[in-house]
XYZ file of C-alpha atoms in Angstrom:
666
model
C 5.317 60.542 19.256
C 5.532 57.171 17.036
C 2.969 56.658 15.039
C 1.347 53.569 16.039
C 0.671 50.247 12.967
C -1.868 47.875 13.282
C -1.691 44.536 11.479
C -5.383 44.354 11.706
C -7.730 46.138 9.291
C -11.450 45.830 10.337
C -13.004 47.123 6.773
C -11.276 44.730 4.532
C -12.025 42.127 6.736
C -15.574 42.976 6.401
C -15.194 43.245 3.198
C -13.797 40.102 2.574
C -16.922 38.753 4.415
C -19.049 40.110 2.407
C -17.687 39.296 -1.273
C -16.909 36.038 0.113
C -19.638 34.837 2.164
C -21.092 32.154 -0.439
C -17.771 30.015 0.259
C -18.666 29.899 4.262
C -22.002 29.098 3.098
C -21.496 26.784 0.985
C -19.401 24.800 2.658
C -21.192 24.758 6.288
C -24.378 23.903 4.340
C -22.613 20.634 2.512
C -21.086 19.654 6.242
C -23.994 20.378 7.807
C -25.422 17.427 5.643
C -22.502 15.058 6.526
C -22.978 15.859 9.797
C -26.763 15.319 10.046
C -26.518 11.516 8.205
C -24.048 10.246 10.717
C -26.062 11.379 13.677
C -29.206 9.427 11.756
C -26.795 6.513 11.437
C -26.000 6.728 15.183
C -29.348 7.500 16.637
C -30.785 4.490 14.636
C -27.994 2.179 16.704
C -28.653 3.715 19.830
C -33.043 3.198 19.718
C -32.274 -0.143 18.471
C -30.034 -1.267 21.747
C -32.922 -2.428 23.962
C -33.343 -4.921 21.344
C -30.098 -6.538 21.423
C -28.683 -9.025 23.396
C -25.664 -8.379 25.860
C -22.641 -8.974 23.811
C -24.034 -6.666 21.115
C -25.249 -4.097 22.935
C -21.752 -3.400 24.517
C -20.067 -3.611 21.442
C -22.508 -1.023 19.716
C -22.194 0.934 23.009
C -18.096 0.867 22.300
C -18.704 2.038 18.940
C -21.039 5.080 19.116
C -19.329 8.129 18.488
C -16.395 6.661 16.863
C -17.997 5.863 13.854
C -17.071 9.208 12.525
C -13.943 8.382 12.195
C -14.875 5.952 9.174
C -16.428 8.793 7.316
C -13.463 9.870 5.391
C -15.425 11.126 2.892
C -15.049 14.387 3.964
C -11.575 14.958 2.451
C -13.145 16.146 -0.461
C -14.500 19.100 2.080
C -10.741 19.807 3.396
C -9.474 19.276 -0.185
C -11.513 21.788 -1.956
C -12.866 24.782 0.459
C -9.407 25.549 2.087
C -8.171 25.732 -1.338
C -11.057 28.177 -2.687
C -11.116 30.363 0.058
C -7.161 30.964 -0.361
C -7.355 32.113 -4.166
C -10.815 34.076 -3.163
C -9.393 36.373 -0.345
C -5.755 36.517 -2.300
C -6.770 36.567 -6.055
C -5.707 40.423 -6.237
C -2.324 39.334 -6.344
C -2.954 37.417 -9.661
C -3.826 40.381 -11.975
C -2.016 43.816 -12.206
C -5.132 45.912 -12.045
C -6.166 44.392 -8.838
C -3.185 44.507 -7.134
C -1.359 47.854 -8.125
C -5.184 49.009 -6.596
C -5.169 47.100 -3.549
C -0.942 47.844 -2.884
C -1.950 51.450 -3.376
C -4.250 52.069 0.196
C -2.352 53.539 2.895
C -1.819 50.010 4.578
C 1.517 48.667 5.429
C 1.683 44.967 3.523
C 1.415 43.570 6.678
C -1.692 44.489 7.472
C -2.559 43.612 4.166
C -1.372 39.654 4.486
C -2.764 39.399 8.392
C -6.489 40.709 7.384
C -6.605 39.036 4.403
C -5.245 35.458 5.487
C -7.787 35.960 8.992
C -10.670 36.802 6.918
C -9.823 33.444 4.964
C -9.217 31.325 8.028
C -12.294 32.774 9.580
C -14.541 32.011 6.395
C -13.218 28.164 6.173
C -13.192 27.744 10.114
C -16.784 28.389 10.628
C -18.730 26.323 9.055
C -16.427 23.414 11.078
C -17.003 25.373 14.344
C -21.214 25.825 13.546
C -21.011 21.995 12.303
C -19.100 20.181 15.421
C -21.266 22.457 18.045
C -24.524 20.714 16.224
C -22.907 17.308 16.237
C -21.496 17.875 19.676
C -24.828 19.247 21.336
C -27.177 16.590 19.546
C -24.655 13.424 20.963
C -24.974 15.149 24.480
C -28.488 15.317 24.764
C -29.303 12.063 22.880
C -26.515 10.341 25.587
C -23.997 9.469 23.268
C -21.547 7.302 26.226
C -18.573 9.083 25.010
C -18.525 12.488 23.214
C -14.650 12.282 23.254
C -14.632 11.417 19.487
C -16.571 14.095 18.391
C -14.083 16.498 19.700
C -11.337 14.545 18.679
C -12.268 14.580 15.127
C -12.996 18.209 15.564
C -9.618 18.861 16.493
C -8.283 16.844 13.515
C -9.628 18.556 11.084
C -9.216 22.259 12.700
C -5.633 21.138 12.854
C -5.907 19.657 8.974
C -8.118 22.350 7.721
C -5.154 25.147 9.355
C -2.090 23.227 7.165
C -4.160 22.862 3.805
C -5.500 26.555 3.986
C -1.432 27.996 5.132
C -0.168 26.066 1.979
C -3.144 26.926 -0.062
C -1.801 30.640 0.553
C 1.629 29.701 0.620
C 1.392 28.294 -3.276
C -0.046 31.523 -4.236
C 2.886 33.340 -3.011
C 4.793 31.060 -5.943
C 3.088 32.264 -8.317
C 0.778 35.102 -10.441
C -1.764 32.590 -11.551
C -4.683 32.021 -9.896
C -4.358 28.045 -11.793
C -1.039 27.578 -11.375
C -1.997 28.334 -7.651
C -4.307 25.385 -7.636
C -2.072 23.163 -9.998
C 0.682 23.602 -7.414
C -1.559 22.969 -4.375
C -2.726 19.638 -5.571
C 0.187 18.351 -7.320
C 2.622 18.992 -3.699
C -0.467 17.800 -1.774
C 0.195 14.071 -3.604
C 3.967 14.370 -5.034
C 5.130 12.184 -2.672
C 2.991 9.406 -3.322
C 3.948 9.873 -6.947
C 7.377 9.825 -6.569
C 7.377 6.582 -4.032
C 5.383 4.968 -7.458
C 8.256 6.466 -9.715
C 10.958 4.886 -8.034
C 9.221 1.901 -6.661
C 8.810 0.831 -10.527
C 12.402 1.942 -11.156
C 13.578 -0.352 -8.106
C 11.667 -3.394 -9.094
C 13.424 -3.379 -12.744
C 16.639 -3.004 -12.183
C 17.070 -3.820 -8.609
C 17.827 -7.285 -8.390
C 15.235 -8.784 -5.615
C 13.595 -5.859 -4.722
C 11.066 -6.445 -2.004
C 8.272 -3.312 -2.667
C 5.872 -4.665 0.142
C 4.251 -2.150 2.252
C 5.039 0.546 -0.013
C 2.559 3.683 0.146
C 3.339 3.841 4.117
C 6.453 6.093 4.132
C 5.448 8.443 1.586
C 1.337 8.662 3.348
C 2.282 11.546 6.145
C 3.662 13.649 3.602
C -0.003 13.646 1.914
C -2.607 14.715 4.445
C -5.328 14.314 2.177
C -4.191 10.821 1.455
C -3.280 9.901 5.277
C -6.797 11.226 6.566
C -8.479 7.734 6.339
C -5.534 6.233 8.272
C -5.015 9.035 10.880
C -8.800 8.442 11.632
C -8.440 4.688 11.578
C -5.626 5.197 14.264
C -7.860 7.522 16.609
C -10.729 4.731 16.549
C -8.695 2.250 17.898
C -7.071 4.716 20.502
C -3.790 4.682 18.847
C -3.332 7.690 16.996
C -0.724 9.585 15.494
C -0.181 12.467 17.795
C 2.653 13.116 16.156
C 1.877 13.260 12.874
C -0.558 16.099 14.467
C 2.105 17.608 16.082
C 4.503 17.586 12.487
C 0.903 19.396 10.874
C 0.586 21.951 13.184
C 4.376 22.966 13.049
C 4.569 22.787 9.001
C 1.302 25.031 9.376
C 2.879 27.613 11.436
C 6.035 27.270 9.030
C 3.812 27.604 5.733
C 2.394 30.764 7.657
C 5.532 32.484 8.489
C 6.871 31.920 4.921
C 4.094 33.175 3.287
C 4.318 36.594 5.826
C 7.710 37.178 4.507
C 7.512 36.490 0.526
C 4.325 38.378 0.308
C 6.629 41.231 1.869
C 9.035 40.507 -0.533
C 6.346 39.818 -3.741
C 7.147 42.601 -6.603
C 3.399 43.482 -7.944
C 4.942 43.009 -11.188
C 4.659 39.343 -11.012
C 1.092 38.797 -11.625
C 0.480 36.914 -14.662
C 3.778 35.226 -14.008
C 3.832 31.177 -13.414
C 6.676 31.861 -11.193
C 6.887 34.454 -8.656
C 10.288 34.526 -7.311
C 13.466 34.332 -9.336
C 15.131 31.873 -6.941
C 12.075 29.482 -7.546
C 12.515 29.392 -11.135
C 15.734 26.624 -11.361
C 13.934 24.813 -8.977
C 10.597 24.848 -11.033
C 12.168 23.844 -13.940
C 14.087 20.828 -13.119
C 11.163 19.267 -10.998
C 9.078 19.685 -13.955
C 11.326 18.298 -15.948
C 11.594 15.535 -13.743
C 8.040 14.780 -13.177
C 7.682 15.103 -17.186
C 10.240 12.336 -17.536
C 8.712 9.936 -15.047
C 4.796 10.176 -16.166
C 5.575 10.614 -19.788
C 8.689 8.276 -20.269
C 6.564 5.885 -17.871
C 3.517 6.056 -20.296
C 6.130 5.184 -23.282
C 8.001 2.421 -21.167
C 4.498 0.500 -21.088
C 3.687 1.270 -24.299
C 7.268 -0.473 -26.482
C 7.475 -2.546 -23.532
C 11.230 -1.412 -22.020
C 10.353 -2.730 -18.361
C 13.795 -4.359 -18.609
C 15.501 -2.536 -20.970
C 18.525 0.621 -19.286
C 18.747 2.142 -22.348
C 14.720 1.961 -23.077
C 14.375 3.618 -19.913
C 16.990 5.985 -20.222
C 15.500 7.118 -23.996
C 11.849 7.072 -22.665
C 13.281 9.223 -19.612
C 15.416 11.700 -21.440
C 12.177 12.367 -24.033
C 9.528 13.108 -21.078
C 12.013 14.972 -19.265
C 13.035 17.403 -23.053
C 8.929 17.963 -23.203
C 9.035 19.148 -19.317
C 11.722 21.211 -19.700
C 11.236 22.962 -22.487
C 7.385 23.084 -21.302
C 8.336 24.650 -17.615
C 10.788 27.298 -20.110
C 8.332 28.689 -22.143
C 5.789 28.926 -19.194
C 8.139 31.245 -17.120
C 9.732 33.238 -20.699
C 6.166 33.578 -22.492
C 8.128 32.586 -25.561
C 8.799 29.571 -27.869
C 11.968 30.543 -28.517
C 13.851 28.278 -25.710
C 15.546 25.878 -27.152
C 18.852 27.563 -27.179
C 18.995 27.050 -23.498
C 20.119 23.270 -23.680
C 22.608 23.170 -21.417
C 20.643 22.695 -18.184
C 18.792 19.808 -20.218
C 22.204 18.563 -21.051
C 22.803 18.438 -17.441
C 19.425 16.609 -15.994
C 20.050 14.208 -18.687
C 23.305 13.705 -17.466
C 22.423 13.536 -13.799
C 19.310 11.171 -14.594
C 21.467 8.776 -16.428
C 23.993 8.428 -14.231
C 20.978 7.692 -11.527
C 19.164 5.159 -13.391
C 22.827 3.655 -14.093
C 23.429 3.682 -10.409
C 20.777 1.480 -9.635
C 20.941 -1.307 -12.444
C 24.460 -1.803 -11.630
C 23.915 -1.221 -7.644
C 26.469 1.002 -6.500
C 25.202 0.876 -3.187
C 25.490 -2.908 -2.581
C 21.754 -3.347 -2.053
C 21.517 -6.654 -4.685
C 24.941 -8.388 -2.763
C 23.504 -7.519 1.479
C 23.219 -10.676 2.915
C 23.130 -10.026 7.420
C 25.281 -12.870 8.839
C 23.966 -15.495 10.978
C 25.059 -13.388 13.842
C 23.092 -10.486 12.961
C 19.778 -12.501 12.516
C 17.128 -12.566 15.006
C 14.468 -14.349 13.055
C 14.022 -15.245 9.273
C 11.168 -15.886 7.164
C 11.487 -17.760 3.639
C 8.655 -18.765 1.297
C 6.875 -18.005 -1.831
C 5.477 -14.215 -0.830
C 4.831 -12.358 2.147
C 1.628 -11.123 3.674
C 0.679 -8.489 6.536
C 0.705 -11.893 8.983
C 4.639 -12.599 8.075
C 5.239 -8.959 8.597
C 3.747 -8.628 11.956
C 5.091 -12.182 12.925
C 8.570 -10.350 12.572
C 8.041 -6.608 12.866
C 5.348 -7.114 16.140
C 5.875 -3.486 17.268
C 3.707 -2.595 13.936
C 1.033 -4.264 14.537
C -2.444 -2.509 15.118
C -5.186 -3.674 16.752
C -7.886 -2.648 14.095
C -5.734 -3.938 11.293
C -4.708 -6.867 12.436
C -7.612 -8.406 14.759
C -7.869 -11.278 12.047
C -4.946 -12.610 13.305
C -6.668 -13.871 16.395
C -8.979 -16.744 16.404
C -12.452 -16.164 16.325
C -15.808 -18.286 16.975
C -18.885 -18.368 13.891
C -20.252 -15.133 15.152
C -16.664 -13.152 14.484
C -16.374 -12.255 18.347
C -13.179 -12.743 20.116
C -12.402 -16.166 21.767
C -10.249 -14.344 24.351
C -12.171 -12.740 26.916
C -9.801 -9.712 26.728
C -10.120 -8.929 23.525
C -11.275 -5.557 23.354
C -9.037 -4.677 26.152
C -6.210 -5.451 24.141
C -7.178 -3.568 21.476
C -4.962 -0.531 22.312
C -2.162 -2.198 23.408
C 0.883 -4.181 22.136
C 1.090 -7.647 21.496
C 2.873 -9.735 24.643
C 6.260 -12.356 23.985
C 4.188 -14.781 24.440
C 1.790 -13.690 21.390
C 4.678 -13.158 19.235
C 6.079 -16.568 19.997
C 2.655 -18.004 19.177
C 2.339 -16.095 15.973
C 5.893 -17.108 14.797
C 5.241 -20.620 15.446
C 2.161 -20.728 12.884
C 3.892 -18.385 10.096
C 4.514 -20.851 8.052
C 8.581 -20.180 6.981
C 9.292 -17.818 9.767
C 12.789 -19.977 12.477
C 15.509 -18.610 14.433
C 17.206 -21.935 14.454
C 21.235 -21.684 13.544
C 20.780 -24.527 11.262
C 17.462 -23.309 9.049
C 19.301 -19.610 9.031
C 22.593 -21.068 7.301
C 20.701 -23.166 4.886
C 18.706 -19.785 4.240
C 21.676 -17.750 3.529
C 23.455 -20.377 1.202
C 20.497 -20.728 -0.644
C 20.122 -16.968 -0.945
C 24.229 -16.826 -2.169
C 23.437 -19.130 -4.523
C 20.920 -17.005 -6.121
C 22.914 -13.703 -5.899
C 25.881 -15.608 -7.280
C 23.679 -16.632 -10.342
C 22.042 -13.841 -10.976
C 23.007 -13.461 -14.731
C 21.893 -16.821 -15.212
C 18.305 -16.236 -13.589
C 17.862 -13.067 -15.603
C 18.866 -15.151 -19.187
C 16.569 -17.385 -18.259
C 14.227 -14.819 -18.446
C 15.313 -13.568 -21.663
C 14.896 -16.645 -22.992
C 11.849 -17.235 -22.069
C 10.400 -14.395 -24.385
C 12.730 -14.181 -26.969
C 13.420 -18.092 -28.035
C 11.246 -20.957 -28.697
C 10.511 -22.423 -25.483
C 7.158 -24.212 -23.840
C 5.337 -23.745 -21.194
C 6.506 -26.969 -19.446
C 10.291 -26.379 -20.489
C 10.235 -24.218 -17.637
C 9.195 -23.713 -14.424
C 8.835 -20.444 -11.788
C 10.420 -20.290 -8.732
C 9.174 -17.286 -6.685
C 10.978 -16.659 -3.136
C 10.556 -14.158 -0.530
C 13.582 -14.216 2.027
C 13.227 -11.579 5.198
C 15.622 -10.853 7.847
C 14.679 -9.326 11.575
C 17.567 -8.357 12.670
C 19.073 -7.553 16.508
C 19.270 -4.147 15.721
C 15.105 -4.379 15.046
C 15.613 -3.543 11.468
C 14.433 -5.241 8.396
C 15.909 -6.520 5.326
C 13.456 -7.984 2.597
C 13.882 -9.791 -1.056
C 11.374 -10.784 -3.376
C 13.013 -12.819 -6.458
C 10.446 -14.219 -9.049
C 12.765 -16.230 -10.662
C 12.695 -18.635 -13.553
C 14.572 -22.095 -14.020
C 14.579 -24.859 -16.509
C 13.614 -28.784 -16.332
C 17.407 -29.385 -16.889
C 18.322 -26.657 -14.136
C 18.639 -28.726 -10.799
C 20.749 -26.928 -8.684
C 18.357 -24.407 -6.923
C 15.279 -27.535 -6.676
C 17.795 -29.292 -4.738
C 18.936 -26.478 -2.361
C 15.491 -26.153 -1.517
C 14.878 -29.591 -0.623
C 18.046 -29.510 1.579
C 16.296 -27.295 2.906
C 12.917 -28.264 3.437
C 14.536 -31.623 4.836
C 16.267 -30.203 7.771
C 13.723 -31.320 11.087
C 10.639 -29.062 11.305
C 11.045 -27.133 8.565
C 8.326 -29.376 6.231
C 5.632 -29.102 9.443
C 6.015 -25.154 9.348
C 4.831 -25.251 5.644
C 2.561 -27.747 6.367
C 1.180 -27.675 10.056
C -0.948 -30.590 9.157
C 1.878 -32.845 9.613
C 1.537 -31.957 13.304
C -2.208 -32.591 13.449
C -4.288 -35.412 15.080
C -7.579 -36.249 14.819
C -8.370 -34.530 18.470
C -7.151 -31.366 16.316
C -9.712 -31.154 13.737
C -12.909 -30.337 13.648
C -14.254 -31.695 10.240
C -12.752 -33.206 7.231
C -14.266 -32.508 3.728
C -13.386 -34.495 0.573
C -15.007 -32.719 -2.655
C -14.849 -33.961 -5.986
C -17.565 -34.569 -9.249
C -18.744 -37.505 -10.524
C -19.574 -38.173 -14.446
C -22.597 -37.238 -14.232
C -21.503 -33.682 -13.450
C -22.644 -33.803 -9.898
C -20.828 -32.236 -7.010
C -20.466 -34.001 -4.074
C -18.945 -32.845 -0.427
C -18.406 -35.920 1.841
C -17.543 -35.566 5.243
C -15.215 -37.918 7.213
C -16.711 -38.944 10.326
C -14.968 -42.384 11.232
C -11.062 -43.482 11.472
C -9.691 -39.919 11.254
C -6.739 -40.923 12.762
C -6.569 -43.808 10.044
C -7.042 -41.477 7.037
C -4.788 -38.634 8.540
C -2.245 -41.154 8.942
C -2.674 -42.391 5.216
C -2.801 -39.234 4.026
C 1.112 -37.955 6.236
C 2.364 -40.552 4.278
C 1.522 -39.492 0.600
C 2.501 -36.145 1.320
C 5.873 -37.097 2.870
C 6.910 -39.612 0.534
C 5.979 -36.695 -2.674
C 8.703 -34.155 -3.544
C 8.864 -31.812 -0.742
C 8.627 -29.192 -3.208
C 4.980 -29.432 -3.725
C 4.660 -27.881 -0.225
C 6.088 -24.160 -1.914
C 4.822 -24.791 -5.232
C 2.137 -27.053 -5.679
C 2.603 -30.940 -7.306
C 1.418 -31.795 -11.252
C -1.080 -29.270 -12.256
C -2.191 -31.622 -15.229
C -3.965 -34.374 -12.245
C -6.586 -37.211 -14.195
C -9.077 -36.299 -11.744
C -9.598 -33.465 -9.565
C -10.276 -34.238 -5.918
C -10.157 -31.632 -3.031
C -9.725 -32.205 0.693
C -10.797 -28.947 3.578
C -9.404 -29.811 6.850
C -11.323 -27.891 9.496
C -8.810 -27.092 12.753
C -10.226 -26.248 15.992
C -9.775 -22.692 17.495
C -6.333 -21.943 19.218
C -5.505 -18.839 20.448
C -3.911 -17.388 17.355
C -6.416 -17.843 13.826
C -5.116 -20.734 11.683
C -6.446 -21.065 8.089
C -7.732 -24.834 7.259
C -5.933 -27.305 5.389
C -7.262 -27.060 1.713
C -5.151 -28.718 -0.982
C -5.568 -30.977 -3.737
C -5.377 -34.952 -3.404
C -2.705 -36.154 -6.184
C -2.233 -38.771 -8.393
C 0.517 -39.949 -6.921
C -1.273 -39.845 -3.251
C -2.312 -43.354 -3.633
C -2.150 -44.581 0.037
C -5.154 -41.510 0.726
C -7.300 -42.447 -2.557
C -6.729 -46.235 -1.744
C -8.039 -45.458 1.734
C -11.056 -43.038 0.381
C -12.038 -45.961 -1.982
C -12.317 -48.661 0.723
C -14.663 -45.898 2.985
C -17.353 -46.060 -0.311
C -16.184 -42.184 -0.796
C -16.063 -42.510 -4.257
C -14.819 -45.001 -7.106
C -12.236 -43.997 -8.878
C -13.635 -45.211 -12.132
C -16.612 -42.752 -11.367
C -14.585 -39.452 -10.761
C -15.154 -36.912 -13.963
C -11.884 -36.555 -15.954
C -9.717 -33.518 -16.552
C -9.318 -32.294 -20.001
C -5.494 -32.230 -20.270
C -4.362 -29.319 -22.230
C -1.059 -28.298 -22.529
C -0.230 -24.320 -22.929
C 2.026 -23.024 -25.394
C 3.300 -20.240 -25.771
C 3.087 -19.293 -29.883
C 6.755 -20.044 -30.739
C 6.414 -22.778 -28.265
C 3.745 -24.310 -31.079
C 5.637 -23.640 -33.867
C 8.371 -25.264 -32.365
C 6.333 -28.612 -31.911
C 5.150 -28.358 -35.052
C 8.602 -28.244 -36.288
C 9.637 -31.182 -34.405
C 6.883 -33.461 -35.225
C 6.835 -32.221 -38.689
C 3.153 -31.476 -38.499
C 1.567 -29.639 -41.765
C 0.393 -25.611 -40.650
C -2.884 -25.598 -42.363
């Protein structure tokens, strides 16, 4: 009769519970405080419902229960107790005497692993289950309108506990050090974000036109602790990322299977070793070398201002890589005599240098990529982009909770649209997308505009060396801030296949180099373009809710005067001044050094989408507007406080002007 082998040993399980019950107790206690604090807050709102008006009552009832998703401080517990539990139940692996004693028991490795694993899983999930029962029972008794939020919250945290505990166990299989196990756990939890920061920094410095807007989002899913609040927010709005949770479950199962397999293959002699398996040592060594290159190299680059120097980047990264490479060798070999093993570092250095060179010299054609007219569905051109711009171009990324401000609201903050709260769980309609694009400055679908934008973009790419030389001269030669001008431009193309191409250029040009400015002026002269950047040009008296003129008089008194009469006549004069001034003013503003500071604010009437009020200075060149305001008696120009006209110079610029004027230096 064959001998039956059990995968579970009751004695070891009970012994682990007796030894490590304090971990579970502490977790239960702190989680209980968390749950009680949340319940007191929600019960307080519930008790005040009778004192609220209908609109407020409905809003509170709708939000009751789901506010728990805003308590992202629970990430502290998720990042701590699964790791502590895994360290505790498998701690014997890291001590030679303990591991020899445990493995001398008449039990198979499968039994040891399964029993220890299950005891740890029990210790770390029991507090969550007990406190979840308190949470759900209290909500039911108190009459919460919807307890599904609590159930979802529990489900999310059980999945994350399963994932993080399994990963903590897996990290322990690769090392014979408890400290190393904890370090590996936290490093890999945030490694994706660290790597993205590193690569974005490199791309920003060496890829001409690289646009880093909306970074972090791609790597968040690989960092569960960092991604927790975004997961919560998604379920708060009813659009939770089920795919991420499914992925976490699958990843947790993979971690568990790998842990079980590696535990069976693990040698007892590796206790106290930093790395338990020989096949992992090269991965560990080169990973530490790269992370060290990025971290230490980044510090060196910042200290010595090597941001734009390819040679400086390579040298700094090689110094950091050298430290990390040989430090990892010392840890693994437990000796300082490792410098004869330099061949691997030479290979590492060559690969790293080639990577940096490939970015600097654009081996992949990123910098030269401009989509053809036939590929473009809609484009955007402005000084910078924001969330509203991205949603206008990529409406599929619309998040009702995050982008609610795109809709117009009344003075209390409630949406004007009756069905706003119902629409929060839906995507934008075609009409919504069209309207949002129409009010977003710089978004166009017109063929003539697309052609001119591509011409501007081509000019910038073809003159890359000129702009880079300007930037270099700005810092190395003797120029004042009055000798050059900044022209930041952000290009975004949504292609017909649904993809998005983004480029950003912080350009520096000199006063005697007007080619770029002339191209931008030609672009702004196309019918409808100027009106996109200056919506006030399309507004009449009936579209405005209020016009306010702000200024300061010689006595130091601040004035804010509302225009109530002849609004249309005032707008006509104001528009005439805008159209007669340099078109570049709509993008980059006018002369910084005005004699007087007069500001105008025009509040628009509500639309289906929120439009910002028009806020702008009234320049000295706006003669029609200033004369009209004087005729209305709003102010007298001679009564306005003069601004101190100060020209800002760099140190070298000051010396240059002193030399030109032959002034003494004392």
